[in-house]
Amino acid sequence: METTHRVHVGDARDLPLADDSVALVVTSPPYPMIEMWDDVFAALDPEIGDALEANDGDRAHDRMLSVLDDAWAEVARVLEPGGIAVVNVGDATRTLDRFRVYDNHARITTAFEALGFDPLPGVLWRKPANSAAKFMGSGMVPPNAYVTLEREHLLVFRNGERREFDPGAQRRYEAAYFWEERNRWFSDVWDDLNGERQTLSDPDLRERSGAFPLELPYRLVNMYSVYGDTVLDPFWGTGTTSLAAAVAGRSSAGVEHDPALASAFDDRIEDAPALSRDLAAERLAAHREYVRGSGDDFEYDAEHYETPVRTSQERRIRFYEVAAVEETDGGWQLTHDPFEG
């Protein structure tokens, strides 16, 4: 199996992709009203900078969301019918004239609905708190303290009706997940994600990109796509979504406005062979541990690995490891071999 991976330096509001050319979008845009993204938004729309200087939070928030709306319209164009879009976004708290919360997740959901997407049940990603101080505002006395935001949203949208596959489609059933993975992954609260598996050569890049941990897009890629699909991240950052797609046996495309961030992927993609083997081995080992600890009799056996499975849909599950990484004029081409386990 071969996959291709391309990153374009450009603007998420003008994707260099054909209509209906991707099966899954996994992205985390700049969060409106989070200060680290002010300059990015102001460069795209000078009125945002004017509103912030005037302490007009409502107007700044509306203009920031309008910038993202143009990107979501492009997502609607390139996402195939039945394709899934997952948007990781957090709400923001900020004082401009007065303190308030800015509801990014609700406004983005409204934007996708206006484009004809169907919202699906999403996930609350509970992130580790950065500080032992759990309060904002007046501390230990009522009534002027504020709840600390320790979660972000994974908003899930489908572009029309469900995707259709030929009965028994091999690539779909090989891409199955284990029964216990399904129960954990499709929970509406995630609090079990690990941190980054690797560091970037430039420590400033992760901070500038706001990168999420690899396990987040890796999980989503396995949940909402099949082998050979193309996964898009229009706010690419340092390419964590593309790396997740690569080790999961999917092709990828990304758009990033900062050339320095885009170039960081040159080193990251070289880790794909070892990373793909590690992830496959971990998933298989975790499943075998689950089988040993369940105390149940399993009716089915996996065809490619020496382990029982709980359902018939898991029988053909198969992992792939990256065997070779080749840089091309347009990006990277990866060869994937079956993981023997």
CSV table of C-alpha atoms in Angstrom, one decimal:
chain,number,residue,atom,x,y,z
A,1,MET,CA,0.0,0.0,0.0
A,2,GLU,CA,1.2,3.5,-0.8
A,3,THR,CA,0.2,6.9,0.5
A,4,THR,CA,1.0,10.5,-0.4
A,5,HIS,CA,1.5,13.5,1.9
A,6,ARG,CA,1.5,17.1,0.7
A,7,VAL,CA,1.7,20.4,2.5
A,8,HIS,CA,0.9,23.7,0.7
A,9,VAL,CA,2.0,27.0,2.1
A,10,GLY,CA,-1.0,29.1,1.7
A,11,ASP,CA,-4.4,30.2,3.1
A,12,ALA,CA,-7.0,27.9,4.5
A,13,ARG,CA,-9.7,30.2,2.8
A,14,ASP,CA,-8.4,29.1,-0.6
A,15,LEU,CA,-7.5,25.4,-0.5
A,16,PRO,CA,-5.5,24.2,-3.5
A,17,LEU,CA,-7.6,21.0,-3.7
A,18,ALA,CA,-10.2,19.6,-6.0
A,19,ASP,CA,-13.9,19.4,-5.1
A,20,ASP,CA,-14.9,16.3,-3.1
A,21,SER,CA,-11.2,15.2,-2.9
A,22,VAL,CA,-10.8,14.3,0.8
A,23,ALA,CA,-12.7,11.9,3.0
A,24,LEU,CA,-11.9,13.4,6.5
A,25,VAL,CA,-10.9,16.7,7.9
A,26,VAL,CA,-9.1,16.9,11.3
A,27,THR,CA,-8.0,20.4,12.3
A,28,SER,CA,-7.5,22.8,15.1
A,29,PRO,CA,-7.9,26.4,13.9
A,30,PRO,CA,-6.6,29.5,15.7
A,31,TYR,CA,-9.0,30.0,18.6
A,32,PRO,CA,-10.8,33.3,18.4
A,33,MET,CA,-10.1,35.6,21.4
A,34,ILE,CA,-7.1,33.7,22.6
A,35,GLU,CA,-4.3,36.3,22.7
A,36,MET,CA,-1.6,34.2,21.1
A,37,TRP,CA,-3.7,34.2,17.8
A,38,ASP,CA,-4.5,38.0,17.8
A,39,ASP,CA,-1.7,38.9,15.3
A,40,VAL,CA,-2.7,36.0,13.0
A,41,PHE,CA,-6.3,37.2,12.8
A,42,ALA,CA,-5.4,40.8,12.6
A,43,ALA,CA,-3.1,40.1,9.6
A,44,LEU,CA,-6.0,38.4,7.8
A,45,ASP,CA,-8.5,41.2,8.7
A,46,PRO,CA,-7.2,44.6,9.9
A,47,GLU,CA,-10.6,45.4,11.4
A,48,ILE,CA,-9.9,42.8,14.1
A,49,GLY,CA,-6.9,44.7,15.3
A,50,ASP,CA,-8.9,47.9,15.4
A,51,ALA,CA,-11.7,46.2,17.4
A,52,LEU,CA,-9.2,44.8,19.9
A,53,GLU,CA,-7.5,48.2,20.4
A,54,ALA,CA,-11.0,49.7,21.0
A,55,ASN,CA,-11.7,47.0,23.6
A,56,ASP,CA,-14.7,45.9,21.5
A,57,GLY,CA,-14.6,42.2,22.2
A,58,ASP,CA,-17.9,41.4,20.5
A,59,ARG,CA,-16.9,42.9,17.2
A,60,ALA,CA,-13.4,41.3,17.3
A,61,HIS,CA,-15.0,37.9,18.1
A,62,ASP,CA,-17.4,38.2,15.2
A,63,ARG,CA,-14.7,39.2,12.7
A,64,MET,CA,-12.4,36.4,13.8
A,65,LEU,CA,-15.2,33.9,13.3
A,66,SER,CA,-15.9,35.4,9.9
A,67,VAL,CA,-12.4,34.6,8.9
A,68,LEU,CA,-12.9,31.0,10.0
A,69,ASP,CA,-16.3,30.9,8.2
A,70,ASP,CA,-14.5,31.4,4.9
A,71,ALA,CA,-12.2,28.4,5.7
A,72,TRP,CA,-15.2,26.2,6.6
A,73,ALA,CA,-16.8,27.0,3.2
A,74,GLU,CA,-13.7,25.6,1.6
A,75,VAL,CA,-13.9,22.5,3.8
A,76,ALA,CA,-17.4,22.0,2.5
A,77,ARG,CA,-16.2,22.2,-1.1
A,78,VAL,CA,-13.3,19.7,-0.8
A,79,LEU,CA,-15.0,17.2,1.5
A,80,GLU,CA,-16.6,14.3,-0.3
A,81,PRO,CA,-20.3,13.5,0.3
A,82,GLY,CA,-20.6,11.5,3.6
A,83,GLY,CA,-17.1,12.8,4.7
A,84,ILE,CA,-16.5,13.8,8.3
A,85,ALA,CA,-15.0,17.0,9.6
A,86,VAL,CA,-13.6,17.2,13.1
A,87,VAL,CA,-12.8,20.6,14.6
A,88,ASN,CA,-10.8,20.9,17.8
A,89,VAL,CA,-11.5,24.2,19.4
A,90,GLY,CA,-11.7,25.7,22.9
A,91,ASP,CA,-13.8,28.6,24.2
A,92,ALA,CA,-12.0,31.7,25.4
A,93,THR,CA,-12.1,33.8,28.5
A,94,ARG,CA,-10.9,37.4,28.2
A,95,THR,CA,-11.2,40.9,29.7
A,96,LEU,CA,-11.9,43.6,27.1
A,97,ASP,CA,-13.8,46.3,28.9
A,98,ARG,CA,-15.2,43.4,31.1
A,99,PHE,CA,-14.5,39.7,31.7
A,100,ARG,CA,-16.5,37.2,29.8
A,101,VAL,CA,-16.4,33.8,27.9
A,102,TYR,CA,-16.5,33.7,24.1
A,103,ASP,CA,-18.3,30.6,22.9
A,104,ASN,CA,-16.3,29.5,20.0
A,105,HIS,CA,-17.6,26.0,19.8
A,106,ALA,CA,-21.3,27.1,19.6
A,107,ARG,CA,-20.5,29.6,16.8
A,108,ILE,CA,-18.5,27.2,14.8
A,109,THR,CA,-21.3,24.6,15.0
A,110,THR,CA,-23.8,27.2,13.7
A,111,ALA,CA,-21.4,27.9,10.8
A,112,PHE,CA,-21.2,24.3,9.8
A,113,GLU,CA,-25.0,23.9,10.0
A,114,ALA,CA,-25.4,26.8,7.7
A,115,LEU,CA,-23.2,25.1,5.2
A,116,GLY,CA,-25.5,22.0,5.2
A,117,PHE,CA,-23.4,19.8,7.5
A,118,ASP,CA,-25.1,17.5,10.1
A,119,PRO,CA,-23.7,17.9,13.6
A,120,LEU,CA,-22.9,14.5,15.2
A,121,PRO,CA,-22.2,13.8,18.8
A,122,GLY,CA,-18.9,15.3,19.7
A,123,VAL,CA,-16.2,14.9,22.5
A,124,LEU,CA,-15.1,17.0,25.4
A,125,TRP,CA,-11.4,16.7,25.6
A,126,ARG,CA,-10.4,17.2,29.2
A,127,LYS,CA,-6.9,18.6,29.3
A,128,PRO,CA,-4.5,18.4,32.3
A,129,ALA,CA,-4.7,21.7,34.2
A,130,ASN,CA,-1.6,23.8,33.9
A,131,SER,CA,-1.8,25.1,37.4
A,132,ALA,CA,-2.9,24.0,40.8
A,133,ALA,CA,-4.9,27.2,41.1
A,134,LYS,CA,-8.4,26.1,40.1
A,135,PHE,CA,-10.1,29.4,40.4
A,136,MET,CA,-10.3,32.8,38.6
A,137,GLY,CA,-11.7,35.9,40.0
A,138,SER,CA,-12.2,36.5,43.8
A,139,GLY,CA,-10.5,33.3,45.1
A,140,MET,CA,-12.2,31.8,48.2
A,141,VAL,CA,-15.1,34.1,48.6
A,142,PRO,CA,-18.4,34.4,46.6
A,143,PRO,CA,-19.7,35.5,44.2
A,144,ASN,CA,-17.1,36.7,41.8
A,145,ALA,CA,-14.9,33.6,41.1
A,146,TYR,CA,-15.1,31.9,37.7
A,147,VAL,CA,-14.9,28.3,36.6
A,148,THR,CA,-11.6,27.3,35.1
A,149,LEU,CA,-11.8,26.0,31.5
A,150,GLU,CA,-10.0,22.7,31.4
A,151,ARG,CA,-11.6,21.2,28.4
A,152,GLU,CA,-11.8,21.7,24.7
A,153,HIS,CA,-14.3,20.5,22.1
A,154,LEU,CA,-14.0,18.0,19.3
A,155,LEU,CA,-16.9,19.1,17.1
A,156,VAL,CA,-17.9,16.4,14.6
A,157,PHE,CA,-19.8,17.1,11.4
A,158,ARG,CA,-20.9,14.9,8.5
A,159,ASN,CA,-21.3,16.2,5.0
A,160,GLY,CA,-24.7,14.8,4.0
A,161,GLU,CA,-25.7,11.1,4.1
A,162,ARG,CA,-23.4,8.4,5.4
A,163,ARG,CA,-20.7,7.0,3.1
A,164,GLU,CA,-21.5,3.9,1.3
A,165,PHE,CA,-19.1,0.9,0.7
A,166,ASP,CA,-19.3,-2.3,-1.3
A,167,PRO,CA,-20.4,-5.2,1.0
A,168,GLY,CA,-17.3,-6.7,2.6
A,169,ALA,CA,-15.0,-3.9,1.4
A,170,GLN,CA,-11.5,-5.1,2.4
A,171,ARG,CA,-10.0,-1.8,3.2
A,172,ARG,CA,-12.9,-0.9,5.5
A,173,TYR,CA,-12.7,-4.2,7.5
A,174,GLU,CA,-9.0,-4.2,7.7
A,175,ALA,CA,-9.3,-0.7,9.2
A,176,ALA,CA,-11.5,-2.0,12.0
A,177,TYR,CA,-10.7,-1.1,15.6
A,178,PHE,CA,-11.0,-3.5,18.6
A,179,TRP,CA,-14.2,-3.7,20.6
A,180,GLU,CA,-12.6,-2.1,23.7
A,181,GLU,CA,-11.1,0.6,21.6
A,182,ARG,CA,-14.5,1.5,20.2
A,183,ASN,CA,-15.9,1.7,23.7
A,184,ARG,CA,-13.1,4.1,24.8
A,185,TRP,CA,-12.8,6.2,21.7
A,186,PHE,CA,-16.5,6.8,21.2
A,187,SER,CA,-17.0,8.1,24.7
A,188,ASP,CA,-18.1,11.7,24.9
A,189,VAL,CA,-15.3,12.6,27.3
A,190,TRP,CA,-11.6,12.0,26.7
A,191,ASP,CA,-9.2,12.4,29.6
A,192,ASP,CA,-6.7,9.6,28.7
A,193,LEU,CA,-4.6,11.2,25.9
A,194,ASN,CA,-0.9,11.2,26.3
A,195,GLY,CA,1.5,14.1,25.6
A,196,GLU,CA,3.7,14.5,22.5
A,197,ARG,CA,5.7,11.4,21.6
A,198,GLN,CA,8.5,13.5,20.1
A,199,THR,CA,10.0,16.9,20.5
A,200,LEU,CA,10.5,19.4,17.7
A,201,SER,CA,13.9,20.6,16.7
A,202,ASP,CA,12.8,24.2,17.4
A,203,PRO,CA,11.1,24.5,20.8
A,204,ASP,CA,9.3,27.7,19.6
A,205,LEU,CA,7.4,25.8,16.9
A,206,ARG,CA,5.1,23.8,19.1
A,207,GLU,CA,4.1,27.0,21.0
A,208,ARG,CA,3.5,28.9,17.8
A,209,SER,CA,1.5,26.0,16.2
A,210,GLY,CA,-0.6,25.2,19.3
A,211,ALA,CA,-0.1,21.5,18.3
A,212,PHE,CA,-2.3,18.8,19.8
A,213,PRO,CA,-0.8,15.5,20.9
A,214,LEU,CA,-0.4,12.9,18.2
A,215,GLU,CA,-2.8,10.5,19.9
A,216,LEU,CA,-5.7,12.9,19.2
A,217,PRO,CA,-5.6,13.0,15.4
A,218,TYR,CA,-4.4,9.3,15.3
A,219,ARG,CA,-7.5,8.3,17.2
A,220,LEU,CA,-9.8,10.4,15.0
A,221,VAL,CA,-8.2,9.1,11.8
A,222,ASN,CA,-8.9,5.6,12.8
A,223,MET,CA,-12.4,6.4,13.9
A,224,TYR,CA,-13.6,8.2,10.8
A,225,SER,CA,-11.6,7.0,7.8
A,226,VAL,CA,-10.4,3.8,6.1
A,227,TYR,CA,-7.1,2.8,4.6
A,228,GLY,CA,-6.3,4.8,1.5
A,229,ASP,CA,-8.5,7.8,2.4
A,230,THR,CA,-7.1,11.3,2.2
A,231,VAL,CA,-7.1,13.3,5.4
A,232,LEU,CA,-7.0,17.1,5.3
A,233,ASP,CA,-5.8,19.7,7.9
A,234,PRO,CA,-6.4,23.2,6.6
A,235,PHE,CA,-4.7,24.7,9.7
A,236,TRP,CA,-1.7,22.4,9.5
A,237,GLY,CA,0.8,23.8,12.0
A,238,THR,CA,3.7,21.4,12.3
A,239,GLY,CA,1.8,18.5,10.6
A,240,THR,CA,0.6,16.4,13.5
A,241,THR,CA,-2.5,15.4,11.5
A,242,SER,CA,-0.4,14.4,8.5
A,243,LEU,CA,1.9,12.4,10.8
A,244,ALA,CA,-1.1,10.6,12.3
A,245,ALA,CA,-2.5,9.9,8.9
A,246,ALA,CA,0.8,8.5,7.7
A,247,VAL,CA,1.3,6.1,10.5
A,248,ALA,CA,-2.4,5.0,10.2
A,249,GLY,CA,-2.1,4.2,6.5
A,250,ARG,CA,-4.0,7.2,5.1
A,251,SER,CA,-2.9,9.9,2.6
A,252,SER,CA,-2.9,13.5,3.8
A,253,ALA,CA,-2.9,17.1,2.6
A,254,GLY,CA,-2.3,20.2,4.6
A,255,VAL,CA,-2.3,24.0,4.2
A,256,GLU,CA,-0.1,26.2,6.4
A,257,HIS,CA,0.5,29.9,6.1
A,258,ASP,CA,3.8,29.9,8.0
A,259,PRO,CA,6.7,28.4,5.9
A,260,ALA,CA,8.8,27.8,9.0
A,261,LEU,CA,6.1,25.6,10.5
A,262,ALA,CA,5.6,23.7,7.3
A,263,SER,CA,9.3,22.9,7.0
A,264,ALA,CA,9.4,21.2,10.5
A,265,PHE,CA,7.6,18.2,8.9
A,266,ASP,CA,10.8,17.2,7.1
A,267,ASP,CA,12.2,15.8,10.3
A,268,ARG,CA,8.9,14.5,11.7
A,269,ILE,CA,8.0,12.3,8.7
A,270,GLU,CA,11.3,10.4,9.0
A,271,ASP,CA,10.1,9.0,12.3
A,272,ALA,CA,7.0,7.5,10.7
A,273,PRO,CA,8.4,3.9,10.3
A,274,ALA,CA,9.3,3.4,13.9
A,275,LEU,CA,6.3,5.3,15.1
A,276,SER,CA,3.9,3.2,13.0
A,277,ARG,CA,5.4,0.0,14.4
A,278,ASP,CA,5.2,1.3,18.0
A,279,LEU,CA,1.6,2.3,17.7
A,280,ALA,CA,0.6,-1.0,16.1
A,281,ALA,CA,2.4,-3.0,18.7
A,282,GLU,CA,0.9,-1.0,21.5
A,283,ARG,CA,-2.6,-1.5,20.2
A,284,LEU,CA,-2.1,-5.2,19.7
A,285,ALA,CA,-0.5,-5.6,23.1
A,286,ALA,CA,-3.3,-3.6,24.8
A,287,HIS,CA,-5.9,-5.8,23.1
A,288,ARG,CA,-4.2,-9.0,24.3
A,289,GLU,CA,-4.0,-7.7,27.8
A,290,TYR,CA,-7.8,-6.9,27.6
A,291,VAL,CA,-8.5,-10.4,26.5
A,292,ARG,CA,-6.5,-11.9,29.3
A,293,GLY,CA,-8.2,-9.7,31.9
A,294,SER,CA,-11.7,-10.1,30.7
A,295,GLY,CA,-12.3,-13.6,31.9
A,296,ASP,CA,-14.7,-14.1,28.9
A,297,ASP,CA,-14.9,-16.7,26.2
A,298,PHE,CA,-14.4,-15.0,22.8
A,299,GLU,CA,-16.3,-16.4,19.8
A,300,TYR,CA,-14.1,-15.2,17.0
A,301,ASP,CA,-10.4,-15.2,16.2
A,302,ALA,CA,-8.4,-12.5,14.3
A,303,GLU,CA,-7.3,-13.7,10.9
A,304,HIS,CA,-4.0,-11.9,10.8
A,305,TYR,CA,-2.9,-12.0,14.5
A,306,GLU,CA,-2.9,-14.8,17.1
A,307,THR,CA,-5.6,-13.3,19.4
A,308,PRO,CA,-9.3,-13.8,19.9
A,309,VAL,CA,-11.7,-10.9,19.2
A,310,ARG,CA,-15.2,-10.2,20.5
A,311,THR,CA,-17.1,-9.4,17.3
A,312,SER,CA,-17.1,-10.8,13.7
A,313,GLN,CA,-16.3,-7.2,12.4
A,314,GLU,CA,-12.9,-7.4,14.1
A,315,ARG,CA,-11.8,-10.6,12.4
A,316,ARG,CA,-10.0,-9.0,9.5
A,317,ILE,CA,-8.4,-6.2,11.4
A,318,ARG,CA,-4.9,-5.5,10.1
A,319,PHE,CA,-2.3,-2.9,11.0
A,320,TYR,CA,0.2,-1.5,8.5
A,321,GLU,CA,3.7,-0.2,9.2
A,322,VAL,CA,5.6,2.4,7.2
A,323,ALA,CA,8.3,0.6,5.4
A,324,ALA,CA,9.8,3.4,3.3
A,325,VAL,CA,9.6,7.2,3.2
A,326,GLU,CA,10.5,8.9,-0.1
A,327,GLU,CA,10.6,12.7,-0.6
A,328,THR,CA,9.1,13.7,-3.9
A,329,ASP,CA,8.7,17.0,-5.8
A,330,GLY,CA,5.2,17.4,-4.3
A,331,GLY,CA,5.7,16.1,-0.8
A,332,TRP,CA,6.3,12.5,0.4
A,333,GLN,CA,5.4,9.1,-0.7
A,334,LEU,CA,5.2,6.3,1.8
A,335,THR,CA,5.1,2.5,1.4
A,336,HIS,CA,3.2,0.5,3.9
A,337,ASP,CA,3.6,-3.2,4.7
A,338,PRO,CA,1.4,-5.4,6.8
A,339,PHE,CA,2.4,-5.3,10.5
A,340,GLU,CA,3.1,-8.9,11.5
A,341,GLY,CA,2.8,-8.4,15.2
